JSON list of N, CA and C in Angstrom, two decimals:
[
{"chain": "A", "resi": 145, "resn": "MET", "atom": "N", "xyz": [-19.20, -8.38, 19.08]},
{"chain": "A", "resi": 145, "resn": "MET", "atom": "CA", "xyz": [-18.71, -7.82, 19.10]},
{"chain": "A", "resi": 145, "resn": "MET", "atom": "C", "xyz": [-17.80, -7.60, 17.61]},
{"chain": "A", "resi": 146, "resn": "LYS", "atom": "N", "xyz": [-17.33, -6.55, 16.89]},
{"chain": "A", "resi": 146, "resn": "LYS", "atom": "CA", "xyz": [-16.60, -6.78, 15.78]},
{"chain": "A", "resi": 146, "resn": "LYS", "atom": "C", "xyz": [-14.73, -7.01, 15.79]},
{"chain": "A", "resi": 147, "resn": "LYS", "atom": "N", "xyz": [-14.47, -7.51, 15.11]},
{"chain": "A", "resi": 147, "resn": "LYS", "atom": "CA", "xyz": [-13.03, -7.48, 14.62]},
{"chain": "A", "resi": 147, "resn": "LYS", "atom": "C", "xyz": [-12.43, -7.26, 13.32]},
{"chain": "A", "resi": 148, "resn": "LYS", "atom": "N", "xyz": [-11.23, -6.92, 12.92]},
{"chain": "A", "resi": 148, "resn": "LYS", "atom": "CA", "xyz": [-10.75, -6.85, 11.96]},
{"chain": "A", "resi": 148, "resn": "LYS", "atom": "C", "xyz": [-10.55, -7.79, 10.77]},
{"chain": "A", "resi": 149, "resn": "LEU", "atom": "N", "xyz": [-10.34, -8.07, 9.77]},
{"chain": "A", "resi": 149, "resn": "LEU", "atom": "CA", "xyz": [-9.86, -9.05, 9.32]},
{"chain": "A", "resi": 149, "resn": "LEU", "atom": "C", "xyz": [-9.04, -8.64, 8.50]},
{"chain": "A", "resi": 150, "resn": "LEU", "atom": "N", "xyz": [-7.64, -8.98, 8.60]},
{"chain": "A", "resi": 150, "resn": "LEU", "atom": "CA", "xyz": [-6.21, -8.18, 8.13]},
{"chain": "A", "resi": 150, "resn": "LEU", "atom": "C", "xyz": [-5.75, -8.88, 6.84]},
{"chain": "A", "resi": 151, "resn": "CYS", "atom": "N", "xyz": [-5.00, -7.90, 6.18]},
{"chain": "A", "resi": 151, "resn": "CYS", "atom": "CA", "xyz": [-4.64, -8.95, 4.63]},
{"chain": "A", "resi": 151, "resn": "CYS", "atom": "C", "xyz": [-3.42, -9.20, 5.09]},
{"chain": "A", "resi": 152, "resn": "PRO", "atom": "N", "xyz": [-2.79, -10.72, 4.83]},
{"chain": "A", "resi": 152, "resn": "PRO", "atom": "CA", "xyz": [-1.87, -11.65, 4.99]},
{"chain": "A", "resi": 152, "resn": "PRO", "atom": "C", "xyz": [-0.80, -11.12, 4.34]},
{"chain": "A", "resi": 153, "resn": "GLN", "atom": "N", "xyz": [-0.78, -10.06, 3.11]},
{"chain": "A", "resi": 153, "resn": "GLN", "atom": "CA", "xyz": [0.58, -9.44, 2.78]},
{"chain": "A", "resi": 153, "resn": "GLN", "atom": "C", "xyz": [0.94, -8.50, 3.77]},
{"chain": "A", "resi": 154, "resn": "CYS", "atom": "N", "xyz": [-0.13, -7.15, 3.69]},
{"chain": "A", "resi": 154, "resn": "CYS", "atom": "CA", "xyz": [1.03, -6.05, 4.40]},
{"chain": "A", "resi": 154, "resn": "CYS", "atom": "C", "xyz": [-0.07, -5.89, 5.61]},
{"chain": "A", "resi": 155, "resn": "GLY", "atom": "N", "xyz": [-0.64, -6.72, 6.13]},
{"chain": "A", "resi": 155, "resn": "GLY", "atom": "CA", "xyz": [-1.43, -6.31, 7.21]},
{"chain": "A", "resi": 155, "resn": "GLY", "atom": "C", "xyz": [-2.52, -5.46, 7.32]},
{"chain": "A", "resi": 156, "resn": "GLY", "atom": "N", "xyz": [-3.03, -4.71, 6.27]},
{"chain": "A", "resi": 156, "resn": "GLY", "atom": "CA", "xyz": [-4.00, -3.29, 6.35]},
{"chain": "A", "resi": 156, "resn": "GLY", "atom": "C", "xyz": [-5.19, -4.08, 6.32]},
{"chain": "A", "resi": 157, "resn": "ARG", "atom": "N", "xyz": [-6.22, -3.37, 6.87]},
{"chain": "A", "resi": 157, "resn": "ARG", "atom": "CA", "xyz": [-7.69, -3.72, 7.35]},
{"chain": "A", "resi": 157, "resn": "ARG", "atom": "C", "xyz": [-8.39, -3.74, 6.04]},
{"chain": "A", "resi": 158, "resn": "LEU", "atom": "N", "xyz": [-8.92, -5.28, 6.06]},
{"chain": "A", "resi": 158, "resn": "LEU", "atom": "CA", "xyz": [-10.09, -5.25, 4.85]},
{"chain": "A", "resi": 158, "resn": "LEU", "atom": "C", "xyz": [-11.04, -4.85, 4.60]},
{"chain": "A", "resi": 159, "resn": "ILE", "atom": "N", "xyz": [-11.65, -5.79, 5.89]},
{"chain": "A", "resi": 159, "resn": "ILE", "atom": "CA", "xyz": [-13.07, -5.90, 6.49]},
{"chain": "A", "resi": 159, "resn": "ILE", "atom": "C", "xyz": [-12.99, -5.93, 7.87]},
{"chain": "A", "resi": 160, "resn": "ASP", "atom": "N", "xyz": [-14.55, -5.72, 8.23]},
{"chain": "A", "resi": 160, "resn": "ASP", "atom": "CA", "xyz": [-14.64, -5.79, 9.56]},
{"chain": "A", "resi": 160, "resn": "ASP", "atom": "C", "xyz": [-15.59, -7.32, 9.34]},
{"chain": "A", "resi": 161, "resn": "THR", "atom": "N", "xyz": [-15.69, -8.17, 10.81]},
{"chain": "A", "resi": 161, "resn": "THR", "atom": "CA", "xyz": [-16.22, -9.37, 10.88]},
{"chain": "A", "resi": 161, "resn": "THR", "atom": "C", "xyz": [-16.86, -9.45, 12.06]},
{"chain": "A", "resi": 162, "resn": "GLU", "atom": "N", "xyz": [-17.95, -10.42, 12.12]},
{"chain": "A", "resi": 162, "resn": "GLU", "atom": "CA", "xyz": [-18.80, -10.41, 13.73]},
{"chain": "A", "resi": 162, "resn": "GLU", "atom": "C", "xyz": [-17.31, -11.30, 14.44]},
{"chain": "A", "resi": 163, "resn": "GLY", "atom": "N", "xyz": [-17.43, -11.06, 16.08]},
{"chain": "A", "resi": 163, "resn": "GLY", "atom": "CA", "xyz": [-16.05, -12.00, 16.65]},
{"chain": "A", "resi": 163, "resn": "GLY", "atom": "C", "xyz": [-15.90, -13.06, 16.65]},
{"chain": "A", "resi": 164, "resn": "THR", "atom": "N", "xyz": [-17.47, -13.99, 16.67]},
{"chain": "A", "resi": 164, "resn": "THR", "atom": "CA", "xyz": [-17.96, -15.19, 16.60]},
{"chain": "A", "resi": 164, "resn": "THR", "atom": "C", "xyz": [-17.48, -15.93, 15.43]},
{"chain": "A", "resi": 165, "resn": "VAL", "atom": "N", "xyz": [-17.40, -15.55, 14.40]},
{"chain": "A", "resi": 165, "resn": "VAL", "atom": "CA", "xyz": [-16.77, -15.44, 12.55]},
{"chain": "A", "resi": 165, "resn": "VAL", "atom": "C", "xyz": [-15.33, -16.02, 12.46]},
{"chain": "A", "resi": 166, "resn": "LYS", "atom": "N", "xyz": [-15.13, -17.35, 12.34]},
{"chain": "A", "resi": 166, "resn": "LYS", "atom": "CA", "xyz": [-13.45, -17.58, 11.73]},
{"chain": "A", "resi": 166, "resn": "LYS", "atom": "C", "xyz": [-13.41, -17.77, 10.46]},
{"chain": "A", "resi": 167, "resn": "SER", "atom": "N", "xyz": [-12.47, -16.95, 9.80]},
{"chain": "A", "resi": 167, "resn": "SER", "atom": "CA", "xyz": [-12.01, -16.96, 8.29]},
{"chain": "A", "resi": 167, "resn": "SER", "atom": "C", "xyz": [-11.17, -17.16, 8.39]},
{"chain": "A", "resi": 168, "resn": "GLU", "atom": "N", "xyz": [-10.05, -17.35, 7.06]},
{"chain": "A", "resi": 168, "resn": "GLU", "atom": "CA", "xyz": [-8.93, -17.46, 6.55]},
{"chain": "A", "resi": 168, "resn": "GLU", "atom": "C", "xyz": [-8.82, -16.84, 5.39]},
{"chain": "A", "resi": 169, "resn": "THR", "atom": "N", "xyz": [-7.61, -16.28, 5.53]},
{"chain": "A", "resi": 169, "resn": "THR", "atom": "CA", "xyz": [-7.15, -15.45, 4.33]},
{"chain": "A", "resi": 169, "resn": "THR", "atom": "C", "xyz": [-5.62, -15.92, 3.87]},
{"chain": "A", "resi": 170, "resn": "ARG", "atom": "N", "xyz": [-5.81, -15.70, 2.17]},
{"chain": "A", "resi": 170, "resn": "ARG", "atom": "CA", "xyz": [-4.41, -15.90, 1.57]},
{"chain": "A", "resi": 170, "resn": "ARG", "atom": "C", "xyz": [-4.58, -15.14, 0.27]},
{"chain": "A", "resi": 171, "resn": "ALA", "atom": "N", "xyz": [-3.41, -14.56, -0.28]},
{"chain": "A", "resi": 171, "resn": "ALA", "atom": "CA", "xyz": [-3.15, -13.74, -0.77]},
{"chain": "A", "resi": 171, "resn": "ALA", "atom": "C", "xyz": [-2.83, -14.79, -2.06]},
{"chain": "A", "resi": 172, "resn": "ILE", "atom": "N", "xyz": [-3.76, -14.65, -3.06]},
{"chain": "A", "resi": 172, "resn": "ILE", "atom": "CA", "xyz": [-3.50, -15.08, -4.48]},
{"chain": "A", "resi": 172, "resn": "ILE", "atom": "C", "xyz": [-3.18, -14.31, -5.27]},
{"chain": "A", "resi": 173, "resn": "ASP", "atom": "N", "xyz": [-2.33, -15.57, -6.61]},
{"chain": "A", "resi": 173, "resn": "ASP", "atom": "CA", "xyz": [-1.88, -14.29, -7.51]},
{"chain": "A", "resi": 173, "resn": "ASP", "atom": "C", "xyz": [-2.51, -15.38, -8.70]},
{"chain": "A", "resi": 174, "resn": "PHE", "atom": "N", "xyz": [-3.35, -14.95, -9.24]},
{"chain": "A", "resi": 174, "resn": "PHE", "atom": "CA", "xyz": [-3.94, -15.54, -10.64]},
{"chain": "A", "resi": 174, "resn": "PHE", "atom": "C", "xyz": [-3.20, -15.94, -11.43]},
{"chain": "A", "resi": 175, "resn": "ARG", "atom": "N", "xyz": [-2.11, -15.38, -11.96]},
{"chain": "A", "resi": 175, "resn": "ARG", "atom": "CA", "xyz": [-1.30, -15.95, -13.02]},
{"chain": "A", "resi": 175, "resn": "ARG", "atom": "C", "xyz": [-0.40, -17.09, -12.51]},
{"chain": "A", "resi": 176, "resn": "TYR", "atom": "N", "xyz": [-0.37, -17.63, -11.14]},
{"chain": "A", "resi": 176, "resn": "TYR", "atom": "CA", "xyz": [0.29, -18.68, -10.84]},
{"chain": "A", "resi": 176, "resn": "TYR", "atom": "C", "xyz": [-0.45, -19.63, -10.39]},
{"chain": "A", "resi": 177, "resn": "ASP", "atom": "N", "xyz": [-1.92, -18.96, -9.48]},
{"chain": "A", "resi": 177, "resn": "ASP", "atom": "CA", "xyz": [-2.52, -20.38, -8.97]},
{"chain": "A", "resi": 177, "resn": "ASP", "atom": "C", "xyz": [-3.91, -20.33, -9.55]},
{"chain": "A", "resi": 178, "resn": "ASN", "atom": "N", "xyz": [-3.92, -20.62, -10.18]},
{"chain": "A", "resi": 178, "resn": "ASN", "atom": "CA", "xyz": [-5.09, -20.81, -11.19]},
{"chain": "A", "resi": 178, "resn": "ASN", "atom": "C", "xyz": [-5.49, -22.40, -10.89]},
{"chain": "A", "resi": 179, "resn": "SER", "atom": "N", "xyz": [-4.74, -23.21, -10.32]},
{"chain": "A", "resi": 179, "resn": "SER", "atom": "CA", "xyz": [-5.44, -24.45, -9.55]},
{"chain": "A", "resi": 179, "resn": "SER", "atom": "C", "xyz": [-5.01, -24.55, -8.26]},
{"chain": "A", "resi": 180, "resn": "MET", "atom": "N", "xyz": [-6.00, -23.97, -7.36]},
{"chain": "A", "resi": 180, "resn": "MET", "atom": "CA", "xyz": [-5.28, -23.69, -5.90]},
{"chain": "A", "resi": 180, "resn": "MET", "atom": "C", "xyz": [-5.57, -24.63, -5.22]},
{"chain": "A", "resi": 181, "resn": "GLY", "atom": "N", "xyz": [-6.02, -26.16, -5.50]},
{"chain": "A", "resi": 181, "resn": "GLY", "atom": "CA", "xyz": [-5.77, -27.42, -4.62]},
{"chain": "A", "resi": 181, "resn": "GLY", "atom": "C", "xyz": [-7.17, -27.56, -3.69]},
{"chain": "A", "resi": 182, "resn": "LYS", "atom": "N", "xyz": [-6.88, -27.34, -2.73]},
{"chain": "A", "resi": 182, "resn": "LYS", "atom": "CA", "xyz": [-7.98, -28.39, -2.03]},
{"chain": "A", "resi": 182, "resn": "LYS", "atom": "C", "xyz": [-8.60, -26.88, -1.52]},
{"chain": "A", "resi": 183, "resn": "TRP", "atom": "N", "xyz": [-7.68, -26.07, -0.71]},
{"chain": "A", "resi": 183, "resn": "TRP", "atom": "CA", "xyz": [-7.85, -24.82, -0.53]},
{"chain": "A", "resi": 183, "resn": "TRP", "atom": "C", "xyz": [-8.88, -23.69, -1.62]},
{"chain": "A", "resi": 184, "resn": "ILE", "atom": "N", "xyz": [-10.23, -23.54, -1.19]},
{"chain": "A", "resi": 184, "resn": "ILE", "atom": "CA", "xyz": [-10.98, -22.69, -2.29]},
{"chain": "A", "resi": 184, "resn": "ILE", "atom": "C", "xyz": [-11.92, -21.66, -1.26]},
{"chain": "A", "resi": 185, "resn": "PRO", "atom": "N", "xyz": [-11.42, -20.15, -2.04]},
{"chain": "A", "resi": 185, "resn": "PRO", "atom": "CA", "xyz": [-12.36, -19.50, -1.20]},
{"chain": "A", "resi": 185, "resn": "PRO", "atom": "C", "xyz": [-13.70, -19.39, -1.90]},
{"chain": "A", "resi": 186, "resn": "ASP", "atom": "N", "xyz": [-14.29, -18.34, -0.55]},
{"chain": "A", "resi": 186, "resn": "ASP", "atom": "CA", "xyz": [-15.59, -18.16, -0.59]},
{"chain": "A", "resi": 186, "resn": "ASP", "atom": "C", "xyz": [-15.75, -16.82, -1.07]},
{"chain": "A", "resi": 187, "resn": "TYR", "atom": "N", "xyz": [-14.71, -15.81, -0.78]},
{"chain": "A", "resi": 187, "resn": "TYR", "atom": "CA", "xyz": [-14.77, -14.89, -1.58]},
{"chain": "A", "resi": 187, "resn": "TYR", "atom": "C", "xyz": [-13.55, -14.04, -1.81]},
{"chain": "A", "resi": 188, "resn": "TYR", "atom": "N", "xyz": [-13.66, -13.01, -2.79]},
{"chain": "A", "resi": 188, "resn": "TYR", "atom": "CA", "xyz": [-11.99, -12.65, -3.59]},
{"chain": "A", "resi": 188, "resn": "TYR", "atom": "C", "xyz": [-12.59, -11.08, -2.78]},
{"chain": "A", "resi": 189, "resn": "LEU", "atom": "N", "xyz": [-11.07, -10.30, -2.97]},
{"chain": "A", "resi": 189, "resn": "LEU", "atom": "CA", "xyz": [-11.06, -8.83, -2.12]},
{"chain": "A", "resi": 189, "resn": "LEU", "atom": "C", "xyz": [-9.61, -8.80, -3.11]},
{"chain": "A", "resi": 190, "resn": "LYS", "atom": "N", "xyz": [-9.75, -7.16, -3.14]},
{"chain": "A", "resi": 190, "resn": "LYS", "atom": "CA", "xyz": [-8.32, -6.70, -3.78]},
{"chain": "A", "resi": 190, "resn": "LYS", "atom": "C", "xyz": [-8.11, -5.64, -2.35]},
{"chain": "A", "resi": 191, "resn": "CYS", "atom": "N", "xyz": [-6.93, -5.73, -1.93]},
{"chain": "A", "resi": 191, "resn": "CYS", "atom": "CA", "xyz": [-6.55, -4.98, -0.77]},
{"chain": "A", "resi": 191, "resn": "CYS", "atom": "C", "xyz": [-6.66, -3.45, -1.58]},
{"chain": "A", "resi": 192, "resn": "TRP", "atom": "N", "xyz": [-6.91, -2.79, -0.44]},
{"chain": "A", "resi": 192, "resn": "TRP", "atom": "CA", "xyz": [-6.73, -1.37, -1.22]},
{"chain": "A", "resi": 192, "resn": "TRP", "atom": "C", "xyz": [-5.48, -0.80, -0.69]},
{"chain": "A", "resi": 193, "resn": "LYS", "atom": "N", "xyz": [-4.67, -1.32, 0.32]},
{"chain": "A", "resi": 193, "resn": "LYS", "atom": "CA", "xyz": [-3.68, -0.82, 0.36]},
{"chain": "A", "resi": 193, "resn": "LYS", "atom": "C", "xyz": [-2.29, -1.49, -0.59]},
{"chain": "A", "resi": 194, "resn": "CYS", "atom": "N", "xyz": [-2.50, -2.57, -0.46]},
{"chain": "A", "resi": 194, "resn": "CYS", "atom": "CA", "xyz": [-0.82, -3.18, -1.33]},
{"chain": "A", "resi": 194, "resn": "CYS", "atom": "C", "xyz": [-1.27, -3.83, -2.77]},
{"chain": "A", "resi": 195, "resn": "LYS", "atom": "N", "xyz": [-2.56, -3.72, -3.13]},
{"chain": "A", "resi": 195, "resn": "LYS", "atom": "CA", "xyz": [-3.19, -3.91, -4.33]},
{"chain": "A", "resi": 195, "resn": "LYS", "atom": "C", "xyz": [-3.40, -5.63, -4.47]},
{"chain": "A", "resi": 196, "resn": "ALA", "atom": "N", "xyz": [-3.43, -6.14, -3.56]},
{"chain": "A", "resi": 196, "resn": "ALA", "atom": "CA", "xyz": [-2.99, -7.82, -3.58]},
{"chain": "A", "resi": 196, "resn": "ALA", "atom": "C", "xyz": [-4.60, -8.34, -3.99]},
{"chain": "A", "resi": 197, "resn": "ASN", "atom": "N", "xyz": [-4.66, -9.62, -4.75]},
{"chain": "A", "resi": 197, "resn": "ASN", "atom": "CA", "xyz": [-5.66, -10.60, -4.72]},
{"chain": "A", "resi": 197, "resn": "ASN", "atom": "C", "xyz": [-5.81, -11.09, -3.14]},
{"chain": "A", "resi": 198, "resn": "ILE", "atom": "N", "xyz": [-6.67, -10.94, -2.64]},
{"chain": "A", "resi": 198, "resn": "ILE", "atom": "CA", "xyz": [-6.85, -12.17, -1.22]},
{"chain": "A", "resi": 198, "resn": "ILE", "atom": "C", "xyz": [-8.35, -12.81, -1.64]},
{"chain": "A", "resi": 199, "resn": "GLY", "atom": "N", "xyz": [-7.81, -14.13, -0.95]},
{"chain": "A", "resi": 199, "resn": "GLY", "atom": "CA", "xyz": [-9.04, -15.11, -1.29]},
{"chain": "A", "resi": 199, "resn": "GLY", "atom": "C", "xyz": [-9.69, -15.09, 0.76]},
{"chain": "A", "resi": 200, "resn": "ILE", "atom": "N", "xyz": [-10.97, -15.42, 0.73]},
{"chain": "A", "resi": 200, "resn": "ILE", "atom": "CA", "xyz": [-11.48, -15.14, 1.86]},
{"chain": "A", "resi": 200, "resn": "ILE", "atom": "C", "xyz": [-12.02, -16.48, 2.12]},
{"chain": "A", "resi": 201, "resn": "ARG", "atom": "N", "xyz": [-11.85, -17.35, 3.57]},
{"chain": "A", "resi": 201, "resn": "ARG", "atom": "CA", "xyz": [-12.37, -18.44, 3.58]},
{"chain": "A", "resi": 201, "resn": "ARG", "atom": "C", "xyz": [-13.20, -18.29, 4.68]},
{"chain": "A", "resi": 202, "resn": "LYS", "atom": "N", "xyz": [-14.21, -18.68, 4.89]},
{"chain": "A", "resi": 202, "resn": "LYS", "atom": "CA", "xyz": [-15.25, -18.85, 6.52]},
{"chain": "A", "resi": 202, "resn": "LYS", "atom": "C", "xyz": [-14.77, -20.31, 6.72]},
{"chain": "A", "resi": 203, "resn": "VAL", "atom": "N", "xyz": [-14.67, -20.34, 8.04]},
{"chain": "A", "resi": 203, "resn": "VAL", "atom": "CA", "xyz": [-14.44, -21.44, 8.55]},
{"chain": "A", "resi": 203, "resn": "VAL", "atom": "C", "xyz": [-15.49, -21.68, 9.57]},
{"chain": "A", "resi": 204, "resn": "VAL", "atom": "N", "xyz": [-16.03, -22.86, 9.53]},
{"chain": "A", "resi": 204, "resn": "VAL", "atom": "CA", "xyz": [-16.91, -23.53, 10.41]},
{"chain": "A", "resi": 204, "resn": "VAL", "atom": "C", "xyz": [-16.50, -23.89, 11.68]}
]
């Protein structure tokens, strides 16, 4: 069964994912977050609604 992965900034639907997959999302501002520390996303996506840059990381 699929579930929605939502934008952490505006709550808009980013993508659908399988129900068994756990993911973390964070809004990323590349002007200030050039060193994100230990949180490194697997994918980047731009929210279609608020135009924020979103980092997505699959959690095992």
